[in-house]
Every structure is written in C-alpha cells, then in structure tokens.
Amino acid sequence: DPPVNDHTRNGTFAFKDYDNDDDDDPESSIFRPTVLVMGSSGSLGQVLCQYLSLEMRMKVIGADVVLPTSIRQNDDKQHQQKEQHLHAFVEIPKPSSDTTPASLSDITVSLTSGLDQLLPNADGIQSRTKLDAIISVAGGWEGDPTLPSPNTTVDSLCEGARQYATTIEQMTSKNLYPLLAAGYVSNYFLNDQH
C-alpha cells in the first residue's frame, strides 16, 4: 500500500511517518539526516530516493513537477514501491504551456513555501529543523528544433530562431531553474553545522 499522506497546502505533502523517527533500528532513530531531492519523481530521482531512505537511512523530501505515484493513485506497483521512500513532497509548478516554461520565481517561491511548511520551526528561521543535503537530479531534454535550410526566406529563419529560443528556454527551465531554486533555499534551510 502507498503511504498515507496529508496535504498541507500549495502542493506540499507530509507522509504519515515524516515526523516519526521510531523504526526497527534504535540507533538510526537517534538522528536521521534529512535530504531534499529535486527531481524525485523521475527515473533517476526515484532510485536515488529509495537508496537514500533504505540504504542511507535518511528522511527524504522530494520535489518535482510530477506528483509521486502514491498521490496520483496510479496502479503501477513498481513505482509505488519506489516512491514509498519519500517522507514528504513539494510540488513544483509546471510550465503554463508547451511554449512557456515555469518561471524561476514561481519555482523558488513554491520550494521555499513548501519547505517552510515541512520543516519544524520553533522561533524563526534560525531555530528550525534544517536539511542536511540537497541533491538535484531534475532535468529533461526537449530535443533539437528543426532548423530551416540556409536558402530560405527571412520569415522562415525568424520562425526557426523563435522555435530554437523556445526550446532553449524550456530546457533552461527544466535543468537550471531547479538548481537555482535549491541554491536559494540552501541559504535558509540547509544545515551549516556539518
């Protein structure tokens, strides 16, 4: 069965065992490092989350534009098993259309708000529970746009330039923006005591 989850707000989900460090291994319950994985719903992200949770005994917060299978209620048992290893999840905004990527500000604000909801905060940002690591495996490939032949009209060249720039903007949004958003939140949510 997929983990029971509690939707907090704005696409942030805390699973039933996120705040519960009790497990079968008393030594691991003393301190379980917390890691944020950007791109947690992709193939590489799912395997990484499973490894960090099972092998490294870490609490894993996933962040992605694609909801975990356990939230989507997909019947694919293999994916449910991999995504059971998430302790919490922050939904990152999707592009508004095929040609308009999600903005860096939307991604950064969503990630900041989601972590603020998930990480306990006693007396302000300085005293909150912090992340011990941030790993980004987010990204994607849009494919090369079809370029017009050199012996074409200026209008065709300009349309080719527009398609080329749109493809580059979409890849930048998928590959670079998650890193920049993670860099921002690291200033406030990453443990600097290690």
Backbone as JSON, one array per atom type, in Angstrom:
{
  "sequence": "DPPVNDHTRNGTFAFKDYDNDDDDDPESSIFRPTVLVMGSSGSLGQVLCQYLSLEMRMKVIGADVVLPTSIRQNDDKQHQQKEQHLHAFVEIPKPSSDTTPASLSDITVSLTSGLDQLLPNADGIQSRTKLDAIISVAGGWEGDPTLPSPNTTVDSLCEGARQYATTIEQMTSKNLYPLLAAGYVSNYFLNDQH",
  "N": [[0.83, -1.19, 0.0], [0.47, 2.31, -0.72], [2.05, 5.11, 1.01], [0.22, 6.8, 3.59], [-0.94, 10.06, 3.15], [-0.83, 13.56, 3.98], [-2.2, 16.38, 2.83], [-0.9, 19.52, 2.97], [-0.76, 22.4, 2.1], [-0.77, 24.26, -1.0], [0.38, 22.26, -2.75], [2.07, 20.71, -1.12], [3.06, 17.87, 0.62], [2.97, 15.88, 3.48], [3.98, 12.81, 4.58], [2.75, 10.02, 6.52], [4.8, 9.1, 8.28], [6.7, 11.11, 8.51], [7.48, 12.86, 10.66], [8.09, 10.96, 12.5], [10.55, 9.33, 14.03], [10.84, 6.81, 15.0], [11.71, 3.54, 14.43], [12.59, 0.2, 13.35], [15.27, 0.05, 13.99], [17.03, 1.06, 16.63], [19.35, 2.62, 16.78], [19.35, 4.19, 14.46], [17.24, 5.86, 14.91], [18.06, 7.84, 16.56], [19.31, 9.98, 15.2], [18.31, 11.0, 12.12], [19.42, 12.01, 9.15], [18.18, 14.63, 7.01], [17.24, 14.98, 3.67], [16.82, 16.87, 0.7], [15.5, 16.12, -2.42], [15.62, 17.21, -5.54], [13.69, 16.73, -8.37], [12.57, 14.27, -7.82], [10.6, 12.52, -8.82], [11.29, 11.48, -11.26], [12.95, 8.88, -13.19], [15.68, 8.47, -12.35], [15.58, 10.01, -10.01], [13.68, 8.61, -8.42], [15.0, 6.18, -7.91], [17.23, 7.15, -6.54], [16.0, 8.33, -4.27], [14.93, 6.04, -3.05], [17.31, 4.67, -2.45], [18.58, 6.51, -0.69], [16.75, 6.55, 1.42], [16.43, 3.8, 2.22], [19.06, 2.6, 2.26], [20.83, 4.58, 3.2], [19.44, 5.52, 5.33], [18.03, 7.97, 5.55], [15.79, 10.76, 5.99], [13.67, 11.65, 3.42], [12.83, 14.31, 1.42], [10.98, 14.94, -1.32], [10.93, 16.8, -4.41], [9.28, 17.99, -7.22], [7.87, 18.47, -10.55], [6.08, 16.59, -11.21], [3.69, 14.75, -9.54], [4.19, 12.37, -6.86], [3.67, 8.86, -7.42], [2.13, 7.65, -5.43], [0.49, 9.68, -4.59], [-0.85, 10.34, -6.91], [-2.34, 8.09, -7.21], [-1.8, 5.93, -8.9], [-1.84, 2.72, -10.43], [0.48, 1.34, -10.8], [2.5, -0.78, -9.33], [5.28, -1.07, -9.05], [6.31, 1.56, -9.27], [4.98, 2.71, -7.11], [6.17, 1.38, -4.99], [8.82, 2.34, -5.12], [8.38, 5.08, -4.65], [7.37, 5.1, -2.12], [9.34, 5.65, -0.39], [9.66, 8.29, 0.02], [9.47, 10.83, 2.42], [8.24, 13.22, 2.55], [6.82, 15.68, 0.3], [7.21, 18.25, -2.12], [5.4, 20.02, -4.41], [6.42, 21.28, -7.47], [5.82, 24.08, -9.59], [4.33, 23.49, -12.78], [5.17, 24.06, -16.26], [3.34, 26.71, -17.85], [2.39, 26.34, -20.38], [3.07, 24.52, -23.46], [4.95, 26.09, -24.66], [5.69, 28.03, -22.88], [7.81, 28.22, -20.29], [7.92, 27.3, -16.76], [8.35, 29.91, -14.41], [11.4, 31.09, -12.9], [11.02, 32.45, -10.52], [8.49, 31.49, -9.67], [9.08, 28.76, -9.25], [11.04, 28.94, -7.24], [9.68, 30.28, -5.14], [7.62, 28.43, -4.63], [9.11, 26.17, -3.76], [10.38, 27.26, -1.49], [8.16, 27.97, 0.14], [7.01, 25.42, 0.47], [9.04, 23.99, 1.87], [9.1, 25.51, 4.18], [6.67, 24.81, 5.31], [7.1, 22.12, 5.87], [9.4, 21.72, 7.45], [10.02, 21.73, 10.84], [9.58, 24.61, 12.88], [10.63, 26.46, 15.45], [11.27, 29.07, 16.75], [11.48, 31.02, 14.64], [13.41, 31.43, 11.57], [16.08, 30.73, 12.12], [16.05, 28.75, 14.1], [14.85, 26.49, 13.13], [14.29, 23.04, 12.07], [16.72, 21.69, 9.95], [17.83, 21.0, 6.56], [20.07, 18.39, 5.69], [21.29, 17.84, 3.36], [21.12, 18.72, -0.12], [20.1, 17.51, -3.15], [20.15, 17.55, -6.63], [18.53, 16.1, -9.26], [16.94, 16.87, -11.2], [15.6, 17.55, -14.41], [15.54, 17.58, -18.02], [15.13, 16.81, -21.52], [14.47, 18.54, -24.43], [14.8, 18.07, -27.08], [16.2, 18.68, -30.32], [15.27, 21.55, -32.16], [13.8, 21.7, -35.44], [15.76, 23.04, -37.85], [15.54, 25.7, -40.22], [16.38, 25.53, -43.73], [19.41, 26.97, -45.07], [18.89, 28.36, -47.41], [16.44, 29.79, -47.38], [13.54, 31.86, -46.73], [13.61, 35.05, -45.0], [11.57, 35.24, -43.15], [11.1, 32.51, -42.54], [13.58, 31.91, -41.4], [13.46, 33.55, -39.14], [11.26, 32.42, -37.8], [12.35, 29.92, -37.29], [14.38, 30.73, -35.56], [12.83, 31.6, -33.4], [11.6, 29.17, -32.59], [13.9, 27.74, -31.89], [14.9, 29.31, -29.73], [12.76, 29.05, -27.94], [12.88, 26.31, -27.34], [15.39, 26.21, -26.04], [14.82, 27.87, -23.83], [12.9, 26.28, -22.53], [14.43, 24.02, -21.85], [16.27, 25.25, -20.15], [14.58, 26.02, -18.09], [13.82, 23.49, -17.1], [16.27, 22.31, -16.36], [18.19, 24.15, -15.27], [16.79, 26.03, -13.61], [15.7, 24.53, -11.35], [18.1, 24.03, -9.95], [18.95, 26.63, -9.31], [16.82, 27.48, -7.69], [17.1, 25.64, -5.59], [19.58, 26.49, -4.69], [18.89, 28.98, -3.62], [17.11, 28.27, -1.46], [18.9, 26.85, 0.05], [20.31, 28.72, 1.49], [18.71, 29.27, 3.68], [17.54, 26.92, 4.65], [19.41, 24.87, 4.79], [21.52, 22.88, 6.73], [24.27, 24.2, 8.34], [26.04, 23.12, 10.06], [27.53, 20.86, 9.61]],
  "CA": [[0.0, 0.0, 0.0], [1.23, 3.55, -0.7], [1.97, 5.75, 2.31], [-0.87, 7.74, 3.82], [-0.37, 11.4, 3.11], [-1.64, 14.67, 4.45], [-1.94, 17.54, 2.0], [-0.89, 20.69, 3.83], [-1.28, 23.45, 1.23], [0.08, 24.61, -2.13], [1.12, 21.16, -3.32], [3.05, 20.16, -0.18], [2.51, 16.69, 1.23], [3.76, 15.22, 4.52], [3.52, 11.45, 4.72], [2.45, 9.68, 7.91], [5.95, 8.85, 9.15], [7.73, 12.13, 8.34], [7.97, 13.34, 11.95], [8.26, 9.83, 13.39], [11.86, 8.71, 13.85], [10.84, 5.46, 15.56], [11.68, 2.44, 13.48], [13.09, -1.05, 13.92], [16.68, 0.19, 14.35], [17.1, 2.12, 17.62], [20.47, 3.53, 16.53], [19.02, 5.13, 13.4], [16.22, 6.8, 15.35], [18.68, 8.93, 17.29], [19.43, 11.08, 14.25], [18.16, 10.63, 10.72], [19.61, 13.21, 8.33], [17.1, 14.95, 6.09], [17.75, 15.39, 2.37], [15.88, 17.32, -0.33], [15.86, 15.62, -3.75], [14.94, 17.91, -6.64], [13.53, 15.77, -9.47], [12.35, 12.99, -7.15], [9.63, 11.66, -9.49], [11.88, 10.9, -12.47], [13.54, 7.54, -13.02], [16.86, 8.59, -11.51], [15.15, 10.53, -8.71], [13.02, 7.56, -7.65], [16.02, 5.23, -7.45], [18.02, 7.87, -5.55], [15.2, 8.45, -3.03], [14.87, 4.71, -2.46], [18.63, 4.4, -1.89], [18.82, 7.39, 0.46], [15.86, 6.15, 2.51], [16.69, 2.44, 2.71], [20.47, 2.29, 2.5], [21.48, 5.65, 3.98], [18.56, 5.77, 6.49], [17.74, 9.39, 5.59], [14.45, 11.25, 5.68], [13.77, 12.19, 2.06], [11.8, 15.22, 0.94], [11.06, 15.03, -2.77], [10.37, 17.99, -5.07], [9.19, 17.72, -8.65], [6.66, 18.95, -11.21], [5.21, 15.41, -11.3], [3.34, 14.22, -8.22], [4.54, 10.96, -6.65], [2.64, 7.9, -7.8], [1.25, 7.38, -4.3], [-0.51, 10.75, -4.53], [-1.64, 10.25, -8.13], [-3.13, 6.86, -7.12], [-1.51, 5.09, -10.05], [-1.84, 1.3, -10.07], [1.78, 0.75, -11.09], [3.05, -1.17, -8.02], [6.72, -0.84, -9.01], [6.53, 2.97, -8.96], [4.51, 2.96, -5.75], [7.18, 0.87, -4.07], [9.95, 3.27, -5.11], [8.01, 6.38, -4.1], [7.05, 4.95, -0.72], [10.5, 6.04, 0.38], [9.58, 9.72, 0.28], [8.86, 11.17, 3.7], [7.42, 14.39, 2.27], [6.91, 16.06, -1.1], [6.84, 19.61, -2.5], [5.09, 20.1, -5.83], [6.99, 22.42, -8.17], [4.88, 24.44, -10.66], [4.57, 23.04, -14.14], [5.08, 25.13, -17.27], [1.96, 27.11, -18.1], [2.02, 25.8, -21.69], [4.19, 23.85, -24.11], [5.94, 27.06, -25.11], [6.02, 28.96, -21.8], [8.31, 27.46, -19.14], [7.65, 27.84, -15.42], [9.33, 30.96, -14.11], [12.32, 30.84, -11.8], [10.41, 32.96, -9.28], [7.43, 30.56, -9.24], [9.71, 27.55, -8.74], [11.73, 29.27, -5.99], [8.68, 30.57, -4.11], [6.95, 27.17, -4.31], [10.02, 25.36, -2.96], [10.56, 27.94, -0.2], [6.92, 27.81, 0.9], [6.84, 24.02, 0.82], [9.97, 23.63, 2.93], [8.67, 26.2, 5.39], [5.58, 24.02, 5.88], [7.53, 20.78, 6.25], [10.48, 21.68, 8.44], [9.56, 22.34, 12.09], [10.12, 25.93, 13.15], [10.3, 26.84, 16.83], [11.29, 30.51, 16.98], [12.02, 31.74, 13.49], [14.17, 30.69, 10.58], [17.34, 30.25, 12.66], [15.91, 27.61, 15.01], [14.09, 25.41, 12.5], [14.97, 21.83, 11.62], [17.36, 22.02, 8.67], [18.22, 19.94, 5.64], [21.47, 18.01, 5.77], [21.81, 17.79, 1.99], [20.23, 18.99, -1.24], [20.6, 16.85, -4.35], [19.27, 17.82, -7.77], [18.57, 15.24, -10.44], [15.87, 17.39, -12.04], [16.01, 17.94, -15.75], [14.87, 16.96, -19.16], [15.62, 17.16, -22.84], [13.38, 18.93, -25.32], [15.09, 17.7, -28.46], [16.62, 19.79, -31.17], [14.24, 22.01, -33.09], [14.14, 21.58, -36.85], [16.25, 24.33, -38.34], [15.25, 25.93, -41.64], [17.56, 25.46, -44.61], [20.02, 28.29, -45.26], [18.37, 29.01, -48.63], [15.02, 30.02, -47.16], [13.17, 33.27, -46.55], [13.9, 35.65, -43.7], [10.47, 34.86, -42.25], [11.36, 31.15, -42.09], [14.72, 31.98, -40.49], [12.98, 34.15, -37.87], [10.44, 31.41, -37.12], [13.3, 28.93, -36.79], [15.03, 31.35, -34.39], [11.84, 31.59, -32.32], [11.49, 27.78, -32.12], [15.17, 27.42, -31.24], [14.94, 30.01, -28.44], [11.75, 28.44, -27.06], [13.44, 25.02, -26.89], [16.44, 26.51, -25.08], [14.16, 28.37, -22.62], [12.27, 25.14, -21.85], [15.48, 23.21, -21.23], [16.81, 26.03, -19.04], [13.59, 25.91, -17.01], [13.84, 22.13, -16.54], [17.59, 21.88, -15.9], [18.9, 25.16, -14.48], [15.96, 26.67, -12.6], [15.67, 23.79, -10.08], [19.37, 24.25, -9.24], [18.96, 27.99, -8.76], [15.87, 27.5, -6.57], [17.75, 24.9, -4.5], [20.61, 27.37, -4.15], [18.25, 29.98, -2.77], [16.62, 27.69, -0.2], [20.03, 26.39, 0.87], [20.7, 29.82, 2.38], [17.83, 29.34, 4.84], [17.09, 25.62, 5.12], [20.48, 23.88, 4.8], [22.28, 22.84, 7.97], [25.67, 24.57, 8.13], [26.78, 22.59, 11.2], [28.26, 19.63, 9.24]],
  "C": [[0.87, 1.25, 0.0], [1.1, 4.22, 0.66], [0.76, 6.67, 2.4], [-0.27, 9.13, 3.8], [-1.38, 12.43, 3.59], [-1.26, 15.88, 3.62], [-2.0, 18.77, 2.9], [-1.46, 21.89, 3.09], [-0.31, 23.66, 0.09], [0.94, 23.46, -2.64], [2.21, 20.59, -2.43], [2.38, 19.02, 0.56], [3.47, 16.16, 2.28], [3.18, 13.84, 4.71], [3.48, 11.07, 6.19], [3.66, 9.52, 8.81], [7.01, 9.94, 9.09], [8.31, 12.6, 9.68], [8.26, 12.21, 12.92], [9.6, 9.16, 13.11], [11.9, 7.29, 14.39], [10.77, 4.46, 14.42], [12.31, 1.22, 14.13], [14.55, -0.97, 14.39], [16.84, 1.34, 15.33], [18.25, 3.09, 17.37], [20.12, 4.57, 15.47], [17.98, 6.15, 13.85], [16.8, 7.94, 16.16], [18.8, 10.15, 16.39], [19.31, 10.53, 12.85], [18.33, 11.89, 9.9], [18.45, 13.39, 7.36], [17.71, 15.5, 4.8], [16.59, 15.83, 1.48], [16.38, 16.8, -1.67], [14.99, 16.34, -4.77], [14.88, 16.94, -7.82], [13.24, 14.37, -8.96], [11.41, 12.04, -7.88], [10.15, 11.05, -10.79], [12.5, 9.55, -12.17], [14.75, 7.58, -12.09], [16.49, 9.05, -10.1], [14.5, 9.47, -7.84], [14.03, 6.57, -7.08], [16.87, 5.88, -6.36], [17.28, 7.97, -4.22], [15.13, 7.11, -2.31], [16.2, 4.39, -1.79], [18.88, 5.23, -0.63], [17.98, 6.96, 1.67], [16.23, 4.79, 3.09], [18.14, 2.19, 3.1], [21.15, 3.32, 3.4], [20.66, 6.06, 5.2], [18.26, 7.26, 6.66], [16.25, 9.65, 5.44], [14.56, 11.97, 4.35], [12.55, 13.06, 1.77], [11.99, 15.32, -0.57], [10.46, 16.34, -3.26], [10.41, 17.75, -6.56], [7.94, 18.37, -9.22], [5.63, 17.83, -11.33], [4.96, 14.9, -9.89], [3.82, 12.78, -8.07], [3.36, 10.06, -6.99], [1.65, 7.68, -6.68], [0.2, 8.47, -4.14], [-1.42, 10.69, -5.75], [-2.55, 9.03, -8.14], [-3.01, 6.01, -8.38], [-1.45, 3.64, -9.59], [-0.5, 0.61, -10.33], [2.51, 0.47, -9.78], [4.55, -0.92, -7.93], [7.02, 0.62, -8.66], [6.07, 3.29, -7.54], [5.55, 2.5, -4.73], [8.35, 1.83, -3.98], [9.58, 4.57, -4.4], [7.53, 6.29, -2.66], [8.18, 5.48, 0.15], [10.6, 7.55, 0.56], [8.93, 9.93, 1.63], [7.97, 12.39, 3.56], [7.67, 14.79, 0.82], [6.47, 17.51, -1.27], [6.61, 19.61, -4.01], [5.64, 21.4, -6.4], [6.05, 22.78, -9.32], [5.31, 23.93, -12.03], [4.59, 24.24, -15.08], [3.63, 25.45, -17.57], [1.47, 26.64, -19.47], [3.24, 25.1, -22.27], [5.3, 24.81, -24.51], [6.35, 28.05, -24.03], [6.49, 28.17, -20.59], [7.87, 28.09, -17.83], [8.73, 28.86, -15.1], [10.21, 30.54, -12.93], [11.7, 31.33, -10.49], [9.31, 32.04, -8.78], [8.02, 29.3, -8.63], [10.34, 27.82, -7.37], [10.75, 29.54, -4.87], [7.97, 29.29, -3.68], [7.83, 26.29, -3.42], [10.22, 25.95, -1.57], [9.33, 27.76, 0.69], [6.72, 26.37, 1.35], [7.78, 23.58, 1.94], [9.61, 24.3, 4.25], [7.55, 25.42, 6.09], [6.06, 22.69, 6.46], [8.55, 20.72, 7.37], [10.04, 22.42, 9.7], [10.32, 23.63, 12.4], [9.69, 26.37, 14.54], [10.19, 28.36, 16.98], [11.91, 31.28, 15.82], [12.95, 30.87, 12.67], [15.45, 30.09, 11.15], [17.21, 28.97, 13.49], [15.16, 26.43, 14.4], [14.96, 24.18, 12.26], [15.51, 22.13, 10.23], [17.61, 20.77, 7.84], [19.7, 19.65, 5.82], [22.11, 17.92, 4.39], [20.71, 18.19, 1.02], [20.87, 18.37, -2.47], [19.62, 17.14, -5.48], [19.56, 16.84, -8.9], [17.45, 15.65, -11.4], [16.42, 17.73, -13.41], [15.25, 17.22, -16.82], [15.46, 17.47, -20.45], [14.42, 17.45, -23.72], [13.59, 18.45, -26.75], [15.47, 18.92, -29.26], [15.47, 20.23, -32.06], [14.72, 21.83, -34.53], [14.54, 22.96, -37.36], [15.9, 24.48, -39.81], [16.53, 25.83, -42.47], [18.11, 26.87, -44.8], [19.47, 29.06, -46.45], [16.88, 29.28, -48.52], [14.77, 31.51, -46.97], [13.55, 33.75, -45.15], [12.81, 35.29, -42.7], [10.66, 33.45, -41.7], [12.54, 31.11, -41.12], [14.29, 32.53, -39.13], [12.11, 33.16, -37.1], [11.33, 30.31, -36.55], [14.02, 29.45, -35.55], [14.1, 31.32, -33.18], [11.69, 30.18, -31.73], [12.75, 27.34, -31.38], [15.23, 28.04, -29.85], [13.93, 29.42, -27.45], [12.25, 27.11, -26.51], [14.5, 25.25, -25.83], [15.84, 27.01, -23.77], [13.52, 27.22, -21.83], [13.32, 24.26, -21.18], [16.12, 23.94, -20.05], [15.87, 25.93, -17.84], [13.65, 24.55, -16.33], [15.16, 21.78, -15.86], [18.28, 22.88, -14.98], [18.06, 25.73, -13.36], [15.85, 25.88, -11.3], [16.96, 23.96, -9.27], [19.41, 25.62, -8.59], [17.99, 28.11, -7.58], [16.45, 26.78, -5.36], [18.86, 25.74, -3.87], [20.04, 28.43, -3.24], [17.83, 29.38, -1.43], [17.75, 27.18, 0.68], [20.5, 27.47, 1.84], [19.92, 29.82, 3.69], [17.51, 27.98, 5.45], [18.18, 24.56, 5.19], [21.29, 24.02, 6.09], [23.74, 23.18, 7.68], [26.56, 24.06, 9.26], [27.61, 21.35, 10.85], [29.55, 19.98, 8.58]]
}
